[in-house]
Amino acid sequence: MIVAVFDTHRFDRASLEETNAGIGHELRFFEARLESKTAQLAAGCDAVCVFVNDVLDYATLSILQTLGVRLIALRCAGFNQVDLKAAQEFGLTVARVPEYSPYAVAEHAVALLLALNRKLPRAYNRVRESNFSLEGLVGFDLHGKTVGIVGTGKIGGVFARIMAGFGCRLLAYDPLPRADLPVAYVTAPQLLAESDIISLHVPLLAATHHFLNRETLAQTKRGCFIVNTSRGALIEAQALVDALKSGQLGGAALDVYEEEAGVFFHDLSGQLLQDDVLARLISFPNVLITSHQAFLTKEALINIAETTLGTISAFAAGIVPENVLVRL
Ligand code: NAI
């Protein structure tokens, strides 16, 4: 199969090429994100391979169909960027990588939480400048704190087990409770009211869009820490800024941001940041942001490459790929 790989970076190109060496698909790599303006790059390709910030809306999918593309292989778990109804209408098969390493994401959530709480970025920068002062570096013990986990699927489940190891009290909110986790399931309002730390591990759906908004942030325990390694639009960004400014929130550790597309994954260091809300978030001493890197471990990249190329090979052989979201 000839595959147009969009939003390519050195790290995913390397793992895809290495895995493809023994398979032999023709992979055409493009740095551009897939959107209606760039869809023509897929001319002559049977499939497109896309990531989290590509835009597969009605207009883009319509162009792909006209070009003769038949398969959309997502090299990620979340699929909120795809209009699945339109894909069905245009006869496009859509498949994803439902699980590549829940450990990668859950461990990054814990890394962010620890770094934010113990002020590691500040401490690191100080020591590099021979400033060995401890002023302003007071954190808190995680032991004994209440952690609210929103979504206890694969990643939330791993996160729960890690936090249990710290000696935290774990509350969880999920319409599909699991019996194998050390958590107490509660209602969303109870989780908001009792948690010292809230970590989001739900997919972005209509029901979860702006799960944390002006109203729900006001229901959190004062000084609560928010961790979001899931999808940016689970949090209303301006409401987050206001809750941090007022002290309602004690801190936010974010791997994702509502308007991250076109910003995250790119080196914009020579430019002026145009997003004022992001610029304000970056300016807070109690906010720590990484650029959607929670998935970025060697193990995850290999799993992503193997599953994605397995999907493409199955489709080429006329077999319905595993992990399909839209099957024709
Ligand atoms: P999963 O499908 O295993 O778990 C999601 C859980 O959310 C399920 O238990 C489901 O019942 C629950 N849920 C659904 N709707 C809910 C609602 N309205 N309220 C509360 N719970 C609800 O998904 P997984 O693998 O744990 O991934 C979670 C999310 O993490 C993905 O959807 C994706 O957005 C994000 N992710 C982020 C990555 C990153 O690099 N930052 C990498 C991989 C995933």
mmCIF file of C-alpha atoms and ligand atoms in Angstrom:
data_model
loop_
_atom_site.group_PDB
_atom_site.id
_atom_site.type_symbol
_atom_site.label_atom_id
_atom_site.label_comp_id
_atom_site.label_asym_id
_atom_site.label_seq_id
_atom_site.Cartn_x
_atom_site.Cartn_y
_atom_site.Cartn_z
ATOM 1 C CA MET A 1 0.000 0.000 0.000
ATOM 2 C CA ILE A 2 1.071 3.579 -0.568
ATOM 3 C CA VAL A 3 0.570 5.522 2.638
ATOM 4 C CA ALA A 4 0.710 9.289 3.218
ATOM 5 C CA VAL A 5 1.996 9.821 6.751
ATOM 6 C CA PHE A 6 0.981 13.264 8.009
ATOM 7 C CA ASP A 7 2.342 15.354 10.899
ATOM 8 C CA THR A 8 5.556 13.343 10.827
ATOM 9 C CA HIS A 9 8.348 13.943 13.311
ATOM 10 C CA ARG A 10 11.791 12.393 13.442
ATOM 11 C CA PHE A 11 10.817 10.072 16.300
ATOM 12 C CA ASP A 12 7.783 8.507 14.635
ATOM 13 C CA ARG A 13 9.387 8.396 11.199
ATOM 14 C CA ALA A 14 12.264 6.346 12.640
ATOM 15 C CA SER A 15 10.020 3.778 14.354
ATOM 16 C CA LEU A 16 7.671 3.484 11.350
ATOM 17 C CA GLU A 17 10.566 3.025 8.899
ATOM 18 C CA GLU A 18 12.258 0.475 11.116
ATOM 19 C CA THR A 19 9.088 -1.594 11.534
ATOM 20 C CA ASN A 20 8.196 -1.246 7.855
ATOM 21 C CA ALA A 21 11.621 -2.523 6.742
ATOM 22 C CA GLY A 22 10.435 -6.117 6.777
ATOM 23 C CA ILE A 23 6.967 -5.300 5.426
ATOM 24 C CA GLY A 24 7.531 -3.018 2.460
ATOM 25 C CA HIS A 25 4.677 -0.540 2.279
ATOM 26 C CA GLU A 26 5.547 2.721 0.535
ATOM 27 C CA LEU A 27 5.463 5.364 3.239
ATOM 28 C CA ARG A 28 5.405 8.993 2.077
ATOM 29 C CA PHE A 29 6.237 11.256 4.990
ATOM 30 C CA PHE A 30 4.868 14.803 5.287
ATOM 31 C CA GLU A 31 5.553 17.271 8.089
ATOM 32 C CA ALA A 32 2.278 19.065 7.368
ATOM 33 C CA ARG A 33 -0.794 18.243 9.412
ATOM 34 C CA LEU A 34 -3.657 16.736 7.442
ATOM 35 C CA GLU A 35 -6.476 19.224 6.938
ATOM 36 C CA SER A 36 -8.516 20.254 3.932
ATOM 37 C CA LYS A 37 -5.690 22.586 2.754
ATOM 38 C CA THR A 38 -3.097 19.775 2.748
ATOM 39 C CA ALA A 39 -5.248 16.769 1.819
ATOM 40 C CA GLN A 40 -4.039 16.896 -1.816
ATOM 41 C CA LEU A 41 -0.677 15.583 -0.592
ATOM 42 C CA ALA A 42 -2.396 12.184 -0.334
ATOM 43 C CA ALA A 43 -2.932 12.033 -4.118
ATOM 44 C CA GLY A 44 -1.938 8.589 -5.378
ATOM 45 C CA CYS A 45 -2.055 7.042 -1.879
ATOM 46 C CA ASP A 46 -4.298 4.190 -0.700
ATOM 47 C CA ALA A 47 -4.157 5.187 2.942
ATOM 48 C CA VAL A 48 -3.375 8.092 5.214
ATOM 49 C CA CYS A 49 -1.679 7.722 8.583
ATOM 50 C CA VAL A 50 -2.488 10.537 11.014
ATOM 51 C CA PHE A 51 -1.903 11.706 14.575
ATOM 52 C CA VAL A 52 -3.707 13.653 17.291
ATOM 53 C CA ASN A 53 -3.768 17.140 15.762
ATOM 54 C CA ASP A 54 -4.667 16.286 12.167
ATOM 55 C CA VAL A 55 -8.126 17.536 11.207
ATOM 56 C CA LEU A 56 -10.296 14.853 9.589
ATOM 57 C CA ASP A 57 -13.477 16.831 9.234
ATOM 58 C CA TYR A 58 -16.141 16.546 6.530
ATOM 59 C CA ALA A 59 -14.214 18.690 4.027
ATOM 60 C CA THR A 60 -10.930 16.780 4.462
ATOM 61 C CA LEU A 61 -12.589 13.363 4.266
ATOM 62 C CA SER A 62 -14.478 14.382 1.149
ATOM 63 C CA ILE A 63 -11.174 15.290 -0.574
ATOM 64 C CA LEU A 64 -9.555 12.021 0.555
ATOM 65 C CA GLN A 65 -12.421 10.043 -0.951
ATOM 66 C CA THR A 66 -12.105 11.902 -4.253
ATOM 67 C CA LEU A 67 -8.371 11.104 -4.276
ATOM 68 C CA GLY A 68 -9.118 7.383 -3.908
ATOM 69 C CA VAL A 69 -7.904 6.972 -0.312
ATOM 70 C CA ARG A 70 -9.634 4.018 1.341
ATOM 71 C CA LEU A 71 -8.056 3.657 4.779
ATOM 72 C CA ILE A 72 -7.395 6.095 7.623
ATOM 73 C CA ALA A 73 -4.911 4.634 10.075
ATOM 74 C CA LEU A 74 -4.735 6.695 13.264
ATOM 75 C CA ARG A 75 -1.424 6.231 15.040
ATOM 76 C CA CYS A 76 -3.013 7.282 18.342
ATOM 77 C CA ALA A 77 -5.757 6.153 20.717
ATOM 78 C CA GLY A 78 -8.030 9.210 20.802
ATOM 79 C CA PHE A 79 -10.229 9.736 17.728
ATOM 80 C CA ASN A 80 -12.000 13.010 18.532
ATOM 81 C CA GLN A 81 -10.252 14.568 15.500
ATOM 82 C CA VAL A 82 -12.192 12.356 13.042
ATOM 83 C CA ASP A 83 -15.755 12.895 11.839
ATOM 84 C CA LEU A 84 -16.651 9.185 11.959
ATOM 85 C CA LYS A 85 -20.103 9.746 10.485
ATOM 86 C CA ALA A 86 -18.592 11.448 7.444
ATOM 87 C CA ALA A 87 -15.982 8.666 7.097
ATOM 88 C CA GLN A 88 -18.820 6.132 6.970
ATOM 89 C CA GLU A 89 -20.639 8.236 4.382
ATOM 90 C CA PHE A 90 -17.508 8.460 2.206
ATOM 91 C CA GLY A 91 -16.727 4.738 2.465
ATOM 92 C CA LEU A 92 -13.486 5.220 4.401
ATOM 93 C CA THR A 93 -12.326 2.573 6.849
ATOM 94 C CA VAL A 94 -10.939 4.099 10.061
ATOM 95 C CA ALA A 95 -8.758 2.239 12.550
ATOM 96 C CA ARG A 96 -6.724 3.372 15.559
ATOM 97 C CA VAL A 97 -4.131 2.132 18.043
ATOM 98 C CA PRO A 98 -6.339 1.630 21.098
ATOM 99 C CA GLU A 99 -3.501 0.738 23.440
ATOM 100 C CA TYR A 100 0.210 1.263 23.019
ATOM 101 C CA SER A 101 1.436 1.946 26.505
ATOM 102 C CA PRO A 102 -0.918 3.074 29.218
ATOM 103 C CA TYR A 103 2.220 3.102 31.406
ATOM 104 C CA ALA A 104 3.827 5.824 29.271
ATOM 105 C CA VAL A 105 0.905 8.206 29.807
ATOM 106 C CA ALA A 106 0.171 7.336 33.446
ATOM 107 C CA GLU A 107 3.856 7.630 34.386
ATOM 108 C CA HIS A 108 4.055 11.024 32.674
ATOM 109 C CA ALA A 109 1.023 12.197 34.653
ATOM 110 C CA VAL A 110 2.837 11.209 37.857
ATOM 111 C CA ALA A 111 6.064 12.860 36.645
ATOM 112 C CA LEU A 112 4.194 16.120 35.993
ATOM 113 C CA LEU A 113 2.461 15.986 39.359
ATOM 114 C CA LEU A 114 5.697 15.397 41.279
ATOM 115 C CA ALA A 115 7.641 18.005 39.316
ATOM 116 C CA LEU A 116 4.913 20.605 39.855
ATOM 117 C CA ASN A 117 4.379 19.873 43.528
ATOM 118 C CA ARG A 118 8.089 19.694 44.405
ATOM 119 C CA LYS A 119 8.890 22.638 42.105
ATOM 120 C CA LEU A 120 11.588 20.753 40.248
ATOM 121 C CA PRO A 121 11.812 23.095 37.218
ATOM 122 C CA ARG A 122 12.516 26.061 39.541
ATOM 123 C CA ALA A 123 14.960 24.073 41.660
ATOM 124 C CA TYR A 124 16.779 22.777 38.565
ATOM 125 C CA ASN A 125 17.146 26.250 37.071
ATOM 126 C CA ARG A 126 18.316 27.736 40.373
ATOM 127 C CA VAL A 127 21.013 25.139 40.961
ATOM 128 C CA ARG A 128 22.310 25.595 37.424
ATOM 129 C CA GLU A 129 22.880 29.257 38.323
ATOM 130 C CA SER A 130 24.560 28.367 41.640
ATOM 131 C CA ASN A 131 21.489 29.566 43.562
ATOM 132 C CA PHE A 132 21.135 26.962 46.306
ATOM 133 C CA SER A 133 18.348 28.769 48.195
ATOM 134 C CA LEU A 134 15.246 26.778 49.192
ATOM 135 C CA GLU A 135 12.980 29.850 49.386
ATOM 136 C CA GLY A 136 9.643 29.208 47.686
ATOM 137 C CA LEU A 137 10.250 25.503 47.107
ATOM 138 C CA VAL A 138 7.870 24.063 49.739
ATOM 139 C CA GLY A 139 5.741 21.211 48.381
ATOM 140 C CA PHE A 140 3.377 18.762 50.098
ATOM 141 C CA ASP A 141 3.411 15.027 50.828
ATOM 142 C CA LEU A 142 1.361 13.008 48.373
ATOM 143 C CA HIS A 143 0.944 10.406 51.088
ATOM 144 C CA GLY A 144 -2.496 10.716 52.672
ATOM 145 C CA LYS A 145 -3.862 13.112 50.031
ATOM 146 C CA THR A 146 -7.109 12.433 48.195
ATOM 147 C CA VAL A 147 -6.663 11.908 44.458
ATOM 148 C CA GLY A 148 -9.720 12.039 42.185
ATOM 149 C CA ILE A 149 -9.362 10.042 38.981
ATOM 150 C CA VAL A 150 -11.794 10.906 36.205
ATOM 151 C CA GLY A 151 -11.908 7.874 33.894
ATOM 152 C CA THR A 152 -10.516 4.549 35.099
ATOM 153 C CA GLY A 153 -9.853 2.845 31.772
ATOM 154 C CA LYS A 154 -6.423 1.611 30.731
ATOM 155 C CA ILE A 155 -4.461 4.774 31.614
ATOM 156 C CA GLY A 156 -6.565 5.848 34.610
ATOM 157 C CA GLY A 157 -6.254 2.299 35.977
ATOM 158 C CA VAL A 158 -2.445 2.359 35.805
ATOM 159 C CA PHE A 159 -2.417 5.855 37.327
ATOM 160 C CA ALA A 160 -4.640 4.615 40.186
ATOM 161 C CA ARG A 161 -2.253 1.775 41.012
ATOM 162 C CA ILE A 162 0.775 4.088 40.999
ATOM 163 C CA MET A 163 -0.948 6.609 43.274
ATOM 164 C CA ALA A 164 -2.034 3.807 45.615
ATOM 165 C CA GLY A 165 1.693 3.114 46.023
ATOM 166 C CA PHE A 166 2.163 6.675 47.318
ATOM 167 C CA GLY A 167 -0.408 6.004 50.036
ATOM 168 C CA CYS A 168 -3.088 8.272 48.573
ATOM 169 C CA ARG A 169 -6.832 7.918 49.133
ATOM 170 C CA LEU A 170 -8.316 7.312 45.701
ATOM 171 C CA LEU A 171 -11.714 8.477 44.477
ATOM 172 C CA ALA A 172 -12.868 7.761 40.935
ATOM 173 C CA TYR A 173 -15.634 8.783 38.600
ATOM 174 C CA ASP A 174 -16.449 6.560 35.607
ATOM 175 C CA PRO A 175 -19.802 5.276 34.296
ATOM 176 C CA LEU A 176 -18.141 1.841 33.885
ATOM 177 C CA PRO A 177 -16.660 1.082 37.311
ATOM 178 C CA ARG A 178 -13.972 -1.612 37.658
ATOM 179 C CA ALA A 179 -13.749 -4.001 40.571
ATOM 180 C CA ASP A 180 -9.973 -4.546 40.271
ATOM 181 C CA LEU A 181 -8.770 -1.075 41.295
ATOM 182 C CA PRO A 182 -8.027 0.359 44.749
ATOM 183 C CA VAL A 183 -10.491 3.223 44.247
ATOM 184 C CA ALA A 184 -13.848 4.263 45.696
ATOM 185 C CA TYR A 185 -16.285 5.266 42.943
ATOM 186 C CA VAL A 186 -18.190 8.456 43.721
ATOM 187 C CA THR A 187 -20.270 11.012 41.837
ATOM 188 C CA ALA A 188 -18.514 13.765 39.897
ATOM 189 C CA PRO A 189 -19.572 16.488 42.401
ATOM 190 C CA GLN A 190 -18.215 14.418 45.311
ATOM 191 C CA LEU A 191 -14.917 13.855 43.498
ATOM 192 C CA LEU A 192 -14.625 17.577 42.772
ATOM 193 C CA ALA A 193 -15.401 18.558 46.359
ATOM 194 C CA GLU A 194 -13.084 16.094 48.134
ATOM 195 C CA SER A 195 -9.990 15.763 45.929
ATOM 196 C CA ASP A 196 -6.671 17.470 46.625
ATOM 197 C CA ILE A 197 -5.530 16.395 43.170
ATOM 198 C CA ILE A 198 -7.730 15.660 40.150
ATOM 199 C CA SER A 199 -6.319 13.739 37.175
ATOM 200 C CA LEU A 200 -8.252 13.441 33.906
ATOM 201 C CA HIS A 201 -8.149 10.153 31.943
ATOM 202 C CA VAL A 202 -11.346 10.262 29.880
ATOM 203 C CA PRO A 203 -11.636 10.519 26.106
ATOM 204 C CA LEU A 204 -12.817 13.797 24.616
ATOM 205 C CA LEU A 205 -16.509 13.296 23.836
ATOM 206 C CA ALA A 206 -19.503 15.612 23.779
ATOM 207 C CA ALA A 207 -20.206 14.440 27.343
ATOM 208 C CA THR A 208 -16.683 15.202 28.574
ATOM 209 C CA HIS A 209 -16.016 18.440 26.649
ATOM 210 C CA HIS A 210 -15.159 21.139 29.229
ATOM 211 C CA PHE A 211 -15.626 18.657 32.070
ATOM 212 C CA LEU A 212 -13.753 21.273 34.084
ATOM 213 C CA ASN A 213 -15.420 24.594 33.372
ATOM 214 C CA ARG A 214 -16.154 27.758 35.340
ATOM 215 C CA GLU A 215 -18.932 26.046 37.282
ATOM 216 C CA THR A 216 -17.191 22.737 38.055
ATOM 217 C CA LEU A 217 -13.867 24.413 38.891
ATOM 218 C CA ALA A 218 -15.762 26.451 41.501
ATOM 219 C CA GLN A 219 -16.853 23.144 43.085
ATOM 220 C CA THR A 220 -13.266 21.912 43.584
ATOM 221 C CA LYS A 221 -11.567 21.948 46.960
ATOM 222 C CA ARG A 222 -9.689 25.254 47.291
ATOM 223 C CA GLY A 223 -6.033 24.787 46.334
ATOM 224 C CA CYS A 224 -6.707 21.611 44.325
ATOM 225 C CA PHE A 225 -4.082 20.507 41.742
ATOM 226 C CA ILE A 226 -5.281 19.528 38.259
ATOM 227 C CA VAL A 227 -3.428 17.048 36.052
ATOM 228 C CA ASN A 228 -4.506 16.654 32.425
ATOM 229 C CA THR A 229 -2.706 14.190 30.151
ATOM 230 C CA SER A 230 -5.847 13.329 28.201
ATOM 231 C CA ARG A 231 -7.211 15.989 25.836
ATOM 232 C CA GLY A 232 -7.026 19.768 26.157
ATOM 233 C CA ALA A 233 -10.698 20.476 25.585
ATOM 234 C CA LEU A 234 -11.642 18.553 28.730
ATOM 235 C CA ILE A 235 -10.795 21.850 30.441
ATOM 236 C CA GLU A 236 -12.134 25.300 29.533
ATOM 237 C CA ALA A 237 -8.791 27.076 29.263
ATOM 238 C CA GLN A 238 -9.899 30.629 30.185
ATOM 239 C CA ALA A 239 -11.790 29.294 33.225
ATOM 240 C CA LEU A 240 -8.591 27.476 34.248
ATOM 241 C CA VAL A 241 -6.610 30.729 34.038
ATOM 242 C CA ASP A 242 -9.197 32.504 36.205
ATOM 243 C CA ALA A 243 -9.271 29.686 38.788
ATOM 244 C CA LEU A 244 -5.458 29.796 39.034
ATOM 245 C CA LYS A 245 -5.447 33.607 39.350
ATOM 246 C CA SER A 246 -7.993 33.549 42.166
ATOM 247 C CA GLY A 247 -6.189 30.767 44.036
ATOM 248 C CA GLN A 248 -9.162 28.419 43.693
ATOM 249 C CA LEU A 249 -6.692 26.024 42.063
ATOM 250 C CA GLY A 250 -3.283 25.425 43.626
ATOM 251 C CA GLY A 251 -1.645 24.303 40.397
ATOM 252 C CA ALA A 252 -2.096 22.697 37.010
ATOM 253 C CA ALA A 253 0.074 20.115 35.266
ATOM 254 C CA LEU A 254 -0.873 19.873 31.619
ATOM 255 C CA ASP A 255 0.349 17.725 28.747
ATOM 256 C CA VAL A 256 -2.499 18.874 26.531
ATOM 257 C CA TYR A 257 -4.152 22.215 25.797
ATOM 258 C CA GLU A 258 -7.453 23.088 24.170
ATOM 259 C CA GLU A 259 -5.840 25.026 21.279
ATOM 260 C CA GLU A 260 -2.625 23.019 21.024
ATOM 261 C CA ALA A 261 -2.960 22.184 17.299
ATOM 262 C CA GLY A 262 -0.393 24.094 15.280
ATOM 263 C CA VAL A 263 1.581 24.987 18.429
ATOM 264 C CA PHE A 264 2.493 21.768 20.223
ATOM 265 C CA PHE A 265 5.095 19.600 18.412
ATOM 266 C CA HIS A 266 6.651 22.707 16.762
ATOM 267 C CA ASP A 267 9.701 24.819 17.571
ATOM 268 C CA LEU A 268 8.217 28.310 17.783
ATOM 269 C CA SER A 269 11.093 29.683 19.864
ATOM 270 C CA GLY A 270 11.941 32.353 17.284
ATOM 271 C CA GLN A 271 8.366 33.615 17.043
ATOM 272 C CA LEU A 272 5.889 35.550 19.152
ATOM 273 C CA LEU A 273 3.327 33.282 20.755
ATOM 274 C CA GLN A 274 -0.046 34.388 19.434
ATOM 275 C CA ASP A 275 -2.230 32.479 21.915
ATOM 276 C CA ASP A 276 -2.736 34.802 24.902
ATOM 277 C CA VAL A 277 -4.394 32.149 27.066
ATOM 278 C CA LEU A 278 -1.493 29.742 26.567
ATOM 279 C CA ALA A 279 0.987 32.568 27.181
ATOM 280 C CA ARG A 280 -0.804 33.394 30.462
ATOM 281 C CA LEU A 281 -0.793 29.734 31.522
ATOM 282 C CA ILE A 282 2.940 29.455 30.814
ATOM 283 C CA SER A 283 3.550 32.557 32.954
ATOM 284 C CA PHE A 284 2.150 31.020 36.181
ATOM 285 C CA PRO A 285 4.790 29.638 38.559
ATOM 286 C CA ASN A 286 2.337 26.919 39.590
ATOM 287 C CA VAL A 287 1.625 25.648 36.069
ATOM 288 C CA LEU A 288 3.762 23.047 34.341
ATOM 289 C CA ILE A 289 3.132 22.329 30.673
ATOM 290 C CA THR A 290 4.595 19.702 28.393
ATOM 291 C CA SER A 291 3.824 19.554 24.707
ATOM 292 C CA HIS A 292 1.673 16.394 24.362
ATOM 293 C CA GLN A 293 4.602 14.109 25.109
ATOM 294 C CA ALA A 294 3.002 11.678 27.562
ATOM 295 C CA PHE A 295 2.986 8.906 24.944
ATOM 296 C CA LEU A 296 6.626 9.437 24.012
ATOM 297 C CA THR A 297 8.477 6.352 25.207
ATOM 298 C CA LYS A 298 10.464 3.847 23.144
ATOM 299 C CA GLU A 299 8.013 1.093 24.017
ATOM 300 C CA ALA A 300 4.995 3.142 22.966
ATOM 301 C CA LEU A 301 6.567 4.203 19.653
ATOM 302 C CA ILE A 302 7.341 0.582 18.744
ATOM 303 C CA ASN A 303 3.803 -0.518 19.664
ATOM 304 C CA ILE A 304 2.301 2.347 17.663
ATOM 305 C CA ALA A 305 4.381 1.471 14.589
ATOM 306 C CA GLU A 306 3.619 -2.255 14.826
ATOM 307 C CA THR A 307 -0.129 -1.808 15.317
ATOM 308 C CA THR A 308 -0.427 0.851 12.607
ATOM 309 C CA LEU A 309 1.492 -1.149 10.012
ATOM 310 C CA GLY A 310 -0.421 -4.301 11.055
ATOM 311 C CA THR A 311 -3.650 -2.430 10.347
ATOM 312 C CA ILE A 312 -2.403 -1.346 6.923
ATOM 313 C CA SER A 313 -1.218 -4.872 6.038
ATOM 314 C CA ALA A 314 -4.506 -6.455 7.145
ATOM 315 C CA PHE A 315 -6.490 -3.959 5.091
ATOM 316 C CA ALA A 316 -4.251 -4.585 2.054
ATOM 317 C CA ALA A 317 -4.904 -8.332 2.426
ATOM 318 C CA GLY A 318 -8.670 -7.766 2.461
ATOM 319 C CA ILE A 319 -8.965 -8.594 6.167
ATOM 320 C CA VAL A 320 -10.969 -6.280 8.417
ATOM 321 C CA PRO A 321 -8.275 -4.701 10.607
ATOM 322 C CA GLU A 322 -8.532 -5.067 14.357
ATOM 323 C CA ASN A 323 -9.237 -1.786 16.130
ATOM 324 C CA VAL A 324 -11.584 -0.434 13.475
ATOM 325 C CA LEU A 325 -13.753 2.538 14.365
ATOM 326 C CA VAL A 326 -15.547 2.627 11.016
ATOM 327 C CA ARG A 327 -15.868 -0.589 9.056
ATOM 328 C CA LEU A 328 -17.471 -0.880 5.651
HETATM 329 P P1 NAI B 1 -9.936 3.950 27.845
HETATM 330 O O1 NAI B 1 -10.965 3.878 26.781
HETATM 331 O O2 NAI B 1 -9.225 2.695 28.264
HETATM 332 O O3 NAI B 1 -10.561 4.612 29.166
HETATM 333 C C1 NAI B 1 -11.397 5.726 29.148
HETATM 334 C C2 NAI B 1 -12.304 5.629 30.360
HETATM 335 O O4 NAI B 1 -13.105 6.817 30.410
HETATM 336 C C3 NAI B 1 -13.284 4.431 30.305
HETATM 337 O O5 NAI B 1 -13.201 3.677 31.490
HETATM 338 C C4 NAI B 1 -14.647 5.098 30.147
HETATM 339 O O6 NAI B 1 -15.689 4.367 30.777
HETATM 340 C C5 NAI B 1 -14.404 6.428 30.830
HETATM 341 N N1 NAI B 1 -15.384 7.445 30.454
HETATM 342 C C6 NAI B 1 -15.976 7.642 29.240
HETATM 343 N N2 NAI B 1 -16.837 8.663 29.314
HETATM 344 C C7 NAI B 1 -16.782 9.137 30.591
HETATM 345 C C8 NAI B 1 -17.440 10.197 31.277
HETATM 346 N N3 NAI B 1 -18.349 10.960 30.644
HETATM 347 N N4 NAI B 1 -17.130 10.400 32.570
HETATM 348 C C9 NAI B 1 -16.224 9.633 33.219
HETATM 349 N N5 NAI B 1 -15.571 8.597 32.618
HETATM 350 C C10 NAI B 1 -15.852 8.370 31.315
HETATM 351 O O7 NAI B 1 -8.883 5.053 27.345
HETATM 352 P P2 NAI B 1 -7.352 5.219 27.790
HETATM 353 O O8 NAI B 1 -6.494 4.344 26.923
HETATM 354 O O9 NAI B 1 -7.244 5.101 29.255
HETATM 355 O O10 NAI B 1 -7.069 6.723 27.320
HETATM 356 C C11 NAI B 1 -7.753 7.808 27.914
HETATM 357 C C12 NAI B 1 -7.458 9.051 27.104
HETATM 358 O O11 NAI B 1 -6.083 9.416 27.239
HETATM 359 C C13 NAI B 1 -7.613 8.891 25.577
HETATM 360 O O12 NAI B 1 -8.958 9.017 25.186
HETATM 361 C C14 NAI B 1 -6.761 10.010 25.047
HETATM 362 O O13 NAI B 1 -7.565 11.159 24.918
HETATM 363 C C15 NAI B 1 -5.726 10.235 26.153
HETATM 364 N N6 NAI B 1 -4.365 9.896 25.700
HETATM 365 C C16 NAI B 1 -3.402 10.867 25.795
HETATM 366 C C17 NAI B 1 -2.095 10.613 25.388
HETATM 367 C C18 NAI B 1 -1.005 11.632 25.511
HETATM 368 O O14 NAI B 1 0.084 11.448 24.930
HETATM 369 N N7 NAI B 1 -1.182 12.707 26.249
HETATM 370 C C19 NAI B 1 -1.747 9.305 24.806
HETATM 371 C C20 NAI B 1 -2.829 8.335 24.822
HETATM 372 C C21 NAI B 1 -4.099 8.645 25.229
#
